[in-house]
Coordinates of C-alpha atoms and ligand atoms in Angstrom, one line a residue:
M1 CA -0.1 0.0 0.2
I2 CA 1.2 3.6 -0.8
P3 CA 0.3 5.9 1.7
L4 CA -0.8 9.6 -0.4
R5 CA 1.8 12.1 0.7
S6 CA 2.4 15.3 -0.8
I7 CA 4.0 18.2 -0.4
R8 CA 2.7 21.3 -1.5
Q9 CA 3.9 24.2 -3.6
S10 CA 2.9 27.4 -4.9
P11 CA 4.0 27.9 -8.6
E12 CA 5.8 31.4 -7.6
S13 CA 8.1 29.7 -5.7
I14 CA 9.1 27.9 -8.9
H15 CA 11.8 30.7 -11.4
Y16 CA 14.5 29.6 -13.6
C17 CA 17.0 31.1 -15.8
P18 CA 15.5 31.2 -19.1
S19 CA 18.5 32.3 -20.9
G20 CA 20.8 29.6 -19.1
V21 CA 23.2 32.3 -18.9
G22 CA 23.5 31.9 -14.9
G23 CA 21.3 34.2 -12.7
K24 CA 21.6 34.7 -8.4
C25 CA 21.4 30.8 -7.2
R26 CA 18.6 30.9 -4.4
G27 CA 19.5 28.8 -1.6
R28 CA 21.7 26.3 -0.4
K29 CA 24.0 25.1 -3.4
R30 CA 23.1 21.6 -3.4
C31 CA 25.6 20.5 -6.0
A32 CA 28.1 21.6 -8.8
I33 CA 29.5 19.4 -10.7
V34 CA 32.0 21.3 -12.9
H35 CA 33.3 19.4 -16.2
G36 CA 36.7 18.2 -15.1
V37 CA 36.6 20.0 -11.5
S38 CA 35.0 18.3 -8.4
H39 CA 34.1 21.1 -6.8
N40 CA 32.1 21.4 -3.6
C41 CA 30.5 17.3 -4.4
T42 CA 27.5 17.2 -2.8
A43 CA 28.4 13.5 -2.0
Q44 CA 31.7 14.3 -0.5
A45 CA 30.3 17.7 0.9
A46 CA 27.9 15.9 3.0
G47 CA 30.3 13.6 5.1
L48 CA 29.3 9.9 5.6
D49 CA 28.5 9.1 9.0
P50 CA 31.5 6.4 9.5
T51 CA 28.8 3.8 11.5
L52 CA 27.0 3.8 8.0
V53 CA 29.1 1.9 6.2
A54 CA 30.0 -0.2 8.8
E55 CA 26.1 -1.2 9.2
L56 CA 26.0 -0.9 5.1
A57 CA 28.6 -4.0 5.8
A58 CA 26.3 -5.6 8.5
I59 CA 23.6 -6.3 6.4
L60 CA 25.6 -7.1 2.7
G61 CA 29.0 -9.0 3.5
S62 CA 32.1 -6.5 3.3
D63 CA 32.4 -7.8 -0.5
G64 CA 28.8 -5.7 -1.1
V65 CA 30.5 -2.2 -0.2
V66 CA 32.8 -0.3 -1.6
S67 CA 34.2 2.6 -0.2
R68 CA 37.5 3.0 -1.2
S69 CA 37.9 6.5 -3.8
A70 CA 40.1 4.6 -6.8
E71 CA 37.3 1.9 -6.8
L72 CA 34.4 4.5 -6.5
K73 CA 36.0 6.3 -9.3
V74 CA 34.5 3.3 -11.9
Y75 CA 31.3 4.8 -10.7
E76 CA 31.8 8.5 -11.1
C77 CA 29.2 9.1 -14.5
D78 CA 27.2 6.9 -16.6
G79 CA 27.2 7.4 -20.5
W80 CA 26.8 11.1 -19.8
T81 CA 30.4 11.7 -19.9
I82 CA 30.2 15.6 -19.4
E83 CA 29.6 15.4 -16.4
K84 CA 31.2 13.7 -13.0
C85 CA 30.9 13.1 -8.8
S86 CA 32.0 10.1 -7.4
P87 CA 29.5 8.9 -4.2
D88 CA 30.9 7.9 -0.7
V89 CA 30.3 4.7 -1.1
L90 CA 28.4 1.9 -3.2
V91 CA 26.6 -1.1 -2.7
M92 CA 25.3 -3.9 -3.8
P93 CA 22.6 -5.9 -2.5
C94 CA 21.7 -9.2 -3.8
T95 CA 17.8 -9.1 -2.6
T96 CA 14.8 -7.3 -2.2
E97 CA 15.2 -7.3 1.3
Q98 CA 19.0 -6.3 1.4
V99 CA 17.2 -3.8 -0.7
S100 CA 15.5 -2.3 1.3
A101 CA 17.9 -2.9 5.0
V102 CA 20.3 -0.7 3.1
I103 CA 17.8 1.8 2.6
K104 CA 16.1 1.5 6.1
A105 CA 19.6 2.6 7.8
L106 CA 20.2 5.2 5.4
W107 CA 16.3 6.5 6.0
R108 CA 17.0 6.7 9.5
R109 CA 20.3 9.2 9.1
E110 CA 18.5 11.0 6.4
V111 CA 20.7 9.6 3.7
A112 CA 19.6 9.8 0.2
F113 CA 20.6 7.5 -2.4
V114 CA 21.1 7.0 -6.4
P115 CA 19.7 3.8 -7.6
R116 CA 22.1 2.4 -10.6
G117 CA 21.8 -0.5 -12.9
A118 CA 24.3 -0.7 -16.3
G119 CA 25.4 3.2 -16.0
T120 CA 24.6 3.1 -19.7
G121 CA 22.4 6.3 -19.6
L122 CA 22.7 8.9 -21.4
S123 CA 21.3 11.8 -19.3
G124 CA 23.7 11.8 -16.2
G125 CA 20.5 10.0 -14.5
A126 CA 22.6 8.0 -12.0
L127 CA 25.0 10.5 -11.6
P128 CA 25.0 11.0 -7.3
V129 CA 23.8 14.5 -7.8
N130 CA 23.3 15.6 -3.4
A131 CA 23.2 11.5 -3.0
P132 CA 26.1 10.1 -0.9
V133 CA 24.9 6.5 -1.6
M134 CA 24.9 4.3 -5.1
I135 CA 22.9 1.3 -4.8
C136 CA 23.5 -1.0 -7.6
T137 CA 21.8 -3.4 -9.2
S138 CA 24.2 -5.9 -10.9
K139 CA 24.4 -8.4 -8.2
M140 CA 20.0 -8.6 -8.4
N141 CA 21.3 -10.7 -12.1
R142 CA 18.4 -13.6 -12.0
I143 CA 15.8 -14.5 -14.3
L144 CA 12.7 -16.1 -11.8
S145 CA 10.7 -17.4 -13.6
I146 CA 9.4 -18.0 -17.5
D147 CA 5.6 -18.4 -18.1
L148 CA 5.5 -19.2 -21.9
A149 CA 1.8 -19.8 -22.0
N150 CA 1.1 -16.5 -20.4
R151 CA 3.9 -14.7 -22.4
R152 CA 5.6 -13.2 -19.3
V153 CA 8.9 -13.6 -17.3
E154 CA 9.7 -12.1 -13.9
V155 CA 13.3 -11.1 -13.6
E156 CA 15.2 -9.5 -10.9
S157 CA 15.8 -5.6 -12.2
G158 CA 19.8 -5.8 -12.4
V159 CA 19.2 -8.7 -15.1
V160 CA 20.7 -7.4 -18.3
N161 CA 18.1 -6.8 -21.0
L162 CA 19.7 -9.0 -23.7
H163 CA 19.5 -11.6 -21.1
V164 CA 15.5 -11.8 -21.2
T165 CA 15.2 -12.0 -24.9
N166 CA 18.5 -15.4 -24.8
A167 CA 16.2 -17.2 -22.0
V168 CA 12.8 -17.9 -24.1
K169 CA 14.7 -17.3 -27.9
R170 CA 14.8 -20.9 -27.9
D171 CA 11.0 -21.4 -27.4
R172 CA 10.8 -18.5 -30.8
F173 CA 10.3 -15.6 -27.7
L174 CA 11.6 -12.6 -27.2
Y175 CA 11.3 -9.5 -24.9
A176 CA 10.6 -6.1 -27.9
P177 CA 12.1 -3.5 -26.1
D178 CA 15.6 -3.3 -27.5
P179 CA 17.8 -0.2 -27.4
S180 CA 21.0 -0.8 -29.1
S181 CA 22.9 -0.9 -25.6
Q182 CA 20.8 -4.1 -24.9
Q183 CA 24.1 -6.0 -24.6
A184 CA 25.0 -4.3 -21.4
C185 CA 21.9 -2.2 -20.0
T186 CA 19.2 -3.8 -16.8
I187 CA 16.1 -4.2 -16.9
G188 CA 16.0 -1.4 -14.0
G189 CA 17.4 0.8 -15.7
N190 CA 15.5 0.4 -18.9
I191 CA 12.4 1.1 -16.5
A192 CA 13.5 4.2 -15.2
E193 CA 14.1 5.9 -18.5
N194 CA 11.4 3.8 -20.0
S195 CA 13.8 3.1 -22.8
G196 CA 13.1 2.2 -26.8
G197 CA 14.9 0.9 -29.7
P198 CA 14.5 -0.3 -33.2
H199 CA 11.8 -2.3 -32.8
T200 CA 9.6 0.3 -30.2
L201 CA 8.3 1.7 -34.0
K202 CA 5.9 -1.3 -34.1
Y203 CA 5.8 -3.2 -30.5
G204 CA 6.1 -0.1 -27.9
V205 CA 8.2 1.1 -25.9
T206 CA 9.3 0.0 -22.0
T207 CA 5.8 0.8 -20.7
N208 CA 3.8 -1.2 -22.8
H209 CA 6.3 -4.2 -21.8
V210 CA 5.5 -4.0 -18.1
L211 CA 3.1 -5.8 -16.0
G212 CA 4.3 -5.5 -12.5
L213 CA 6.9 -4.2 -9.9
T214 CA 8.3 -4.8 -6.5
L215 CA 9.6 -1.4 -5.3
V216 CA 11.3 0.0 -2.5
L217 CA 10.4 3.2 -1.6
A218 CA 12.7 5.6 0.1
D219 CA 12.1 4.8 3.4
G220 CA 12.3 1.3 2.6
E221 CA 8.7 0.1 2.0
I222 CA 8.4 -3.3 0.2
V223 CA 5.4 -2.3 -2.5
E224 CA 4.1 -4.3 -5.3
L225 CA 2.7 -2.7 -8.1
G226 CA 0.7 -3.9 -11.1
G227 CA 1.3 -7.9 -11.5
P228 CA 0.7 -10.9 -13.7
A229 CA -2.7 -10.2 -15.4
E230 CA -2.7 -8.1 -18.4
E231 CA -5.9 -5.9 -17.5
R232 CA -5.8 -3.7 -14.1
C233 CA -8.2 -1.3 -12.5
G234 CA -7.4 1.9 -10.8
Y235 CA -4.7 4.1 -11.6
D236 CA -1.8 3.4 -13.7
L237 CA 0.4 3.2 -10.8
V238 CA 3.3 1.0 -12.8
G239 CA 3.1 3.3 -15.5
A240 CA 3.8 6.4 -13.2
V241 CA 7.1 4.5 -11.8
V242 CA 8.3 3.6 -15.8
G243 CA 10.2 6.6 -17.0
A244 CA 10.4 7.7 -13.3
E245 CA 14.6 7.7 -13.7
G246 CA 15.0 6.4 -10.3
T247 CA 13.1 9.5 -8.3
A248 CA 9.7 6.7 -7.0
G249 CA 12.4 4.6 -5.3
I250 CA 14.8 1.4 -6.5
V251 CA 12.3 -1.5 -8.9
T252 CA 13.7 -4.7 -7.4
R253 CA 11.5 -7.0 -9.5
A254 CA 9.9 -6.6 -13.2
V255 CA 6.9 -8.5 -14.6
L256 CA 7.9 -8.1 -17.9
K257 CA 5.3 -9.2 -21.2
I258 CA 7.6 -11.7 -24.0
I259 CA 5.4 -11.6 -27.1
R260 CA 5.9 -14.8 -30.0
E261 CA 9.3 -14.1 -32.7
P262 CA 8.4 -13.2 -35.9
E263 CA 7.6 -15.6 -38.4
G264 CA 9.6 -13.7 -40.6
H265 CA 11.7 -10.8 -41.8
R266 CA 12.5 -8.3 -45.0
T267 CA 15.5 -6.2 -43.8
L268 CA 16.3 -3.7 -46.5
L269 CA 18.6 -1.2 -46.8
A270 CA 17.9 2.0 -49.1
T271 CA 20.7 4.4 -50.1
F272 CA 19.5 8.4 -50.7
A273 CA 22.4 11.1 -51.7
D274 CA 21.1 13.3 -48.6
V275 CA 19.3 13.4 -45.0
E276 CA 16.4 14.7 -46.6
A277 CA 15.5 12.5 -49.1
A278 CA 15.9 9.6 -46.5
T279 CA 13.4 11.3 -43.9
H280 CA 10.7 12.0 -47.0
A281 CA 11.0 8.2 -47.7
V282 CA 10.4 7.8 -44.0
S283 CA 7.2 9.8 -44.3
A284 CA 6.0 8.0 -47.1
I285 CA 6.4 4.5 -45.7
M286 CA 4.7 5.5 -42.8
A287 CA 1.6 7.5 -44.6
S288 CA 1.1 4.2 -46.9
G289 CA -0.1 2.5 -44.1
I290 CA 2.9 -0.1 -43.4
V291 CA 4.4 -0.6 -40.1
P292 CA 7.8 -1.9 -40.4
G293 CA 9.3 -3.0 -37.0
A294 CA 11.6 -0.8 -37.6
I295 CA 13.2 2.2 -39.9
E296 CA 16.6 3.2 -38.8
M297 CA 18.8 6.0 -39.9
M298 CA 22.2 7.1 -40.6
D299 CA 23.6 10.0 -42.0
Q300 CA 27.1 10.1 -43.9
L301 CA 29.2 11.2 -41.1
I302 CA 28.5 7.8 -38.8
I303 CA 28.0 5.3 -42.2
R304 CA 31.5 6.5 -42.9
A305 CA 32.1 6.0 -39.3
V306 CA 30.4 2.7 -39.2
E307 CA 32.0 1.3 -42.4
D308 CA 36.1 2.6 -41.4
A309 CA 34.9 0.6 -38.0
F310 CA 32.7 -3.3 -39.1
H311 CA 33.4 -3.1 -42.6
V312 CA 29.9 -4.2 -43.4
G313 CA 29.0 -3.0 -47.0
L314 CA 28.0 0.2 -46.1
P315 CA 27.9 3.1 -48.9
A316 CA 30.3 5.0 -47.7
E317 CA 29.6 8.0 -50.1
A318 CA 26.1 7.9 -49.5
G319 CA 24.7 11.0 -47.5
A320 CA 21.7 8.9 -45.7
V321 CA 21.0 5.5 -45.4
L322 CA 17.8 3.8 -44.2
I323 CA 17.4 0.5 -42.7
I324 CA 14.1 -0.3 -43.3
E325 CA 12.5 -4.0 -41.3
L326 CA 9.6 -5.4 -42.0
D327 CA 8.3 -8.5 -40.1
G328 CA 5.3 -10.7 -39.6
L329 CA 3.6 -13.5 -41.1
V330 CA 5.7 -15.2 -43.7
A331 CA 2.9 -14.7 -46.2
G332 CA 2.6 -11.2 -47.7
L333 CA 6.4 -9.9 -46.2
D334 CA 7.3 -9.6 -50.0
E335 CA 4.7 -7.8 -50.9
Y336 CA 5.6 -5.7 -48.2
A337 CA 9.0 -4.8 -49.2
S338 CA 8.2 -4.4 -52.8
R339 CA 5.9 -1.9 -51.7
V340 CA 8.2 0.0 -49.9
T341 CA 11.1 -0.1 -51.9
E342 CA 8.8 1.6 -54.4
I343 CA 8.2 4.6 -52.2
A344 CA 11.9 4.6 -51.7
R345 CA 13.4 5.3 -55.1
H346 CA 10.2 7.3 -55.3
N347 CA 11.6 9.1 -52.9
G348 CA 14.8 9.3 -54.2
A349 CA 16.4 6.0 -53.2
S350 CA 19.5 5.2 -55.2
A351 CA 19.5 1.5 -54.7
V352 CA 17.4 -0.3 -52.6
R353 CA 19.7 -3.7 -51.0
L354 CA 17.1 -6.8 -49.6
A355 CA 19.7 -9.0 -46.9
R356 CA 19.5 -12.4 -48.5
D357 CA 19.7 -13.7 -45.5
E358 CA 19.8 -14.0 -41.5
A359 CA 23.9 -13.5 -41.7
E360 CA 23.3 -10.3 -44.2
R361 CA 20.5 -9.0 -41.6
A362 CA 22.5 -9.1 -38.6
G363 CA 25.0 -7.6 -40.4
L364 CA 23.1 -4.6 -40.9
W365 CA 21.6 -4.1 -37.6
K366 CA 25.6 -5.0 -35.8
A367 CA 26.3 -1.8 -37.8
R368 CA 23.4 0.2 -36.0
K369 CA 23.5 -0.5 -32.7
R370 CA 27.5 -0.2 -32.6
A371 CA 27.1 2.8 -34.4
F372 CA 27.6 4.8 -31.2
G373 CA 31.1 3.0 -30.4
A374 CA 32.0 3.7 -34.1
V375 CA 31.5 7.1 -33.4
G376 CA 34.6 6.9 -30.7
R377 CA 37.0 6.5 -33.5
L378 CA 36.1 10.2 -34.9
A379 CA 36.6 12.3 -31.5
P380 CA 38.2 12.0 -28.1
N381 CA 34.3 12.9 -26.9
Y382 CA 30.8 12.9 -28.3
A383 CA 27.6 13.6 -26.3
T384 CA 24.4 12.2 -27.3
Q385 CA 21.3 14.1 -28.0
D386 CA 17.7 12.9 -27.4
G387 CA 14.8 15.0 -29.1
V388 CA 11.4 13.9 -30.6
V389 CA 10.6 15.9 -33.2
P390 CA 7.1 14.9 -35.3
R391 CA 7.7 12.5 -38.2
T392 CA 7.4 15.1 -41.1
R393 CA 9.7 17.7 -39.3
L394 CA 12.5 15.4 -39.7
P395 CA 13.8 17.1 -42.3
D396 CA 13.0 20.6 -40.9
I397 CA 15.2 19.0 -37.5
L398 CA 18.1 18.0 -39.6
R399 CA 18.4 21.3 -41.2
A400 CA 18.3 22.8 -37.8
I401 CA 20.9 20.8 -36.4
Q402 CA 23.3 20.7 -40.2
A403 CA 22.9 25.1 -38.7
I404 CA 23.9 24.8 -35.5
S405 CA 27.0 22.8 -36.4
R406 CA 27.9 25.3 -38.4
K407 CA 27.0 28.2 -35.9
Y408 CA 29.2 26.4 -33.2
G409 CA 32.1 24.5 -35.5
L410 CA 31.2 21.1 -34.1
A411 CA 30.8 17.7 -36.2
I412 CA 27.5 16.8 -35.4
G413 CA 26.8 12.9 -36.8
N414 CA 22.6 11.6 -36.6
V415 CA 21.4 8.0 -36.6
F416 CA 18.6 7.5 -35.1
H417 CA 15.1 6.0 -35.0
A418 CA 13.4 7.8 -37.8
G419 CA 10.3 5.6 -37.8
D420 CA 9.5 7.6 -34.0
G421 CA 11.2 11.0 -35.1
N422 CA 13.3 10.4 -32.4
I423 CA 16.3 12.4 -32.8
H424 CA 20.1 11.2 -31.5
P425 CA 22.5 13.7 -32.9
I426 CA 25.8 13.1 -31.8
I427 CA 27.8 16.3 -31.0
L428 CA 31.4 15.3 -31.6
Y429 CA 34.1 17.6 -28.8
D430 CA 37.3 17.0 -26.6
E431 CA 36.8 16.9 -23.2
H432 CA 40.0 18.7 -23.0
E433 CA 39.5 22.2 -24.7
P434 CA 36.5 24.1 -22.3
E435 CA 35.4 26.2 -24.9
E436 CA 34.2 22.9 -27.0
V437 CA 32.7 21.4 -23.9
R438 CA 30.7 24.5 -23.7
K439 CA 30.0 24.8 -27.4
A440 CA 28.7 21.3 -27.0
I441 CA 26.4 22.3 -24.6
A442 CA 25.0 25.2 -25.9
A443 CA 24.3 23.4 -29.0
G444 CA 22.7 20.4 -27.7
R445 CA 20.6 23.0 -25.9
E446 CA 19.7 25.0 -29.3
I447 CA 18.7 21.4 -30.6
L448 CA 16.1 20.6 -27.4
A449 CA 15.1 23.9 -27.9
A450 CA 14.5 23.2 -31.9
C451 CA 12.6 20.2 -31.1
V452 CA 10.1 21.6 -28.6
E453 CA 9.2 24.2 -31.0
M454 CA 8.7 21.8 -33.8
G455 CA 6.3 20.5 -31.2
G456 CA 8.2 17.7 -30.2
S457 CA 9.3 16.8 -26.5
L458 CA 13.1 17.0 -24.8
T459 CA 13.7 12.9 -25.0
G460 CA 12.3 9.8 -26.7
E461 CA 13.9 7.3 -24.3
H462 CA 17.2 8.5 -22.7
G463 CA 15.3 10.8 -19.8
I464 CA 16.5 14.2 -18.5
G465 CA 18.8 13.0 -15.7
V466 CA 20.8 16.4 -15.2
E467 CA 21.8 16.9 -18.6
K468 CA 18.2 18.4 -19.6
Q469 CA 17.0 19.9 -16.4
G470 CA 17.1 23.2 -17.2
E471 CA 15.1 22.6 -20.5
M472 CA 12.0 21.3 -18.5
P473 CA 10.7 24.5 -18.9
L474 CA 10.5 24.9 -22.0
L475 CA 8.0 22.2 -22.3
F476 CA 6.2 22.5 -19.2
S477 CA 4.5 25.8 -16.9
P478 CA 5.8 25.6 -13.5
E479 CA 1.9 23.7 -12.7
D480 CA 2.9 21.3 -14.8
L481 CA 6.4 21.2 -13.2
I482 CA 4.4 20.9 -9.4
A483 CA 1.7 18.8 -10.5
M484 CA 4.8 16.2 -11.6
S485 CA 6.6 16.8 -7.9
E486 CA 3.6 16.0 -6.3
L487 CA 3.0 12.7 -8.2
R488 CA 6.9 12.6 -7.2
H489 CA 5.5 12.7 -3.2
V490 CA 3.4 10.2 -3.2
F491 CA 6.3 7.9 -3.9
D492 CA 9.1 9.8 -1.9
P493 CA 7.7 13.0 -0.2
L494 CA 11.4 13.9 1.1
E495 CA 12.9 13.4 -2.4
R496 CA 15.7 10.9 -1.2
S497 CA 15.7 8.6 -4.0
N498 CA 17.8 10.2 -6.8
P499 CA 17.6 14.0 -6.0
N500 CA 18.0 16.5 -7.8
K501 CA 17.1 15.2 -11.0
V502 CA 14.1 15.5 -13.6
I503 CA 12.1 18.3 -11.9
P504 CA 14.1 21.5 -11.5
R505 CA 13.2 22.1 -7.6
P506 CA 12.0 25.2 -6.2
G507 CA 15.1 26.2 -3.6
S508 CA 17.8 24.4 -5.4
C509 CA 20.5 24.9 -7.3
V510 CA 21.5 22.8 -10.1
E511 CA 24.8 23.9 -11.9
V512 CA 25.8 21.8 -14.8
A513 CA 28.7 20.9 -16.6
A514 CA 30.0 24.9 -17.8
P515 CA 29.7 28.0 -16.6
H516 CA 26.8 29.2 -18.8
R517 CA 24.5 26.4 -17.7
Q518 CA 23.7 27.2 -14.2
V519 CA 19.6 27.4 -14.0
P520 CA 19.1 28.6 -10.5
I521 CA 15.2 27.6 -9.3
Ligands
FAD1 C1 25.7 2.6 -26.8 C2 24.4 3.1 -26.0 C3 23.4 2.7 -27.0 C4 22.2 3.2 -26.1 N1 21.0 3.3 -27.2 C5 19.6 3.2 -26.5 C6 18.2 2.7 -27.6 O1 19.0 2.6 -28.3 N2 17.2 3.1 -26.5 C7 17.8 3.4 -25.3 O2 16.2 3.8 -24.5 N3 18.2 3.8 -24.4 C8 19.6 3.6 -24.9 N4 20.8 4.1 -24.8 C9 20.5 4.6 -23.2 C10 20.8 3.9 -21.9 O3 21.0 3.0 -22.2 C11 19.7 3.2 -21.1 O4 18.6 4.8 -20.8 C12 19.4 1.9 -20.3 O5 18.0 1.6 -19.8 C13 20.0 2.0 -19.0 O6 20.3 1.2 -18.5 P1 21.6 0.7 -17.2 O7 21.0 0.1 -16.6 O8 22.6 1.8 -17.9 O9 21.0 1.8 -16.3 P2 21.7 3.7 -15.4 O10 22.0 3.9 -16.5 O11 22.7 2.8 -14.9 O12 20.7 4.2 -14.9 C14 19.8 4.8 -15.8 C15 19.1 5.7 -14.8 O13 17.8 4.6 -14.0 C16 18.0 4.4 -12.7 N5 17.3 3.2 -12.1 C17 18.8 2.3 -12.6 N6 18.1 1.3 -11.6 C18 17.0 1.6 -11.2 C19 16.1 0.3 -10.6 N7 16.8 -0.7 -10.3 N8 15.0 1.1 -9.7 C20 15.5 2.2 -10.2 N9 16.2 3.5 -11.0 C21 16.9 2.7 -11.5 C22 19.0 5.4 -12.4 O14 19.4 6.1 -10.9 C23 19.3 6.2 -13.4 O15 18.7 7.3 -13.1 C24 21.9 3.5 -25.3 C25 23.4 3.9 -24.2 C26 24.6 3.7 -25.0 C27 25.7 3.8 -24.1

């Protein structure tokens, strides 16, 4: 049972720095994570009660607690590497009961915590901002039950995404949400971020595949939300926790839906002279009524990086390629493939190649899913943005990205879920050049502002984390943000679980990464 708890705030008490160029920080400075400099990092500044570490070790055993600073360095950031801050202590529980005991010990001492899965998040969600203790689920990695008849599996939250599909593959089932990081990221992280992937165009994102959750609240209480049944009445509390980015507590178990593997696939590689033509093809395919399993786009910068890295036979001179996958019953797939080929050609595709066999199909997906890795060859650092626009505005947003790239003199590559209008501009920079860091952040902010202006959103799947907190007011009014805070407070009234994330808070200051990104709120 969740007690209904809320803390009221007045809209006037929230104010933002709309330009992002600073302003007076109101209230106590809560966190300062400055690029490359750990300055007044809250985890350190708070100082940890020495008896707490002893109590945590008593709960978990000494191998469940990491407190040496050299080892903690590994956990100083997630995939959003612009900002860094190590926790004071990291714990690795093995069971829900251990998570609960740990959190009760923290609650008694008024210590906040941050959940962490595999640390592949791209918005700084697992950064320990004002949270001295990091709770990592990597040891909670058991698949608890597989129920093919009811098409569901129960897993612990530290299970790696791909391991769910691997466990049911033999019986020709799969877990549909397939982030490109699926070889590493955990189900808990997926639930927190409401993750998507190439095939969520047809099958839906994480929230469409979670039936039930075990959640440990910020005071250590264990609650069960949802359950194994498909249809439920009452408010959708599972839906409220999915996408809450760890601000509702720690998910320790989940009941997931699995689906039957499609009978067949037709995977096409369409080559275009430029991204504009490719995006028109995307809109035309969707308008035709065909819903492919996936439509993914790569632009020239990414095609070359992937080809140089993996030699999978992508057309290195192309301005853009689309990977279009049709799946379902074998009967009819060839006809759909012909229609999609026709539409792509009509929209300027110079070539459309059908993967001849499973090996060729796997090669194309390998290329797409390893694109981020290949980008590492192009620059010392990169920041992956995640915005959304209505599908028909893809040409406009890609033009805007090109203009922003020119304005800041930074190369920006694009590899994204085109069918969903979910863009991932990858901004290349060098973290040793402070001016480049500043420009990379400013460029990212302009891209997000353009997405919002075009009727889109700040995130398709990577979440808000710390990265985009300052941009939330572009999309939401103060009243909206207060309503969100009140919902959060139902689960965590004192904001002890992943504080200073997602919702900008009144009376606090989140100083993010670069001097021009101070957001007093
Ligand atoms: C190369 C690469 C490709 C990617 N591709 C995609 C993609 O295609 N689609 C996509 O959606 N994302 C993608 N991502 C982003 C990332 O993999 C996802 O956000 C993923 O869900 C994060 O999982 P994680 O286990 O690494 O979580 P972490 O990074 O450890 O944490 C992410 C957030 O979840 C919270 N959290 C973690 N575990 C729990 C828990 N048990 N209970 C409550 N809160 C928790 C953390 O506090 C944090 O806020 C990609 C990342 C990389 C590096």
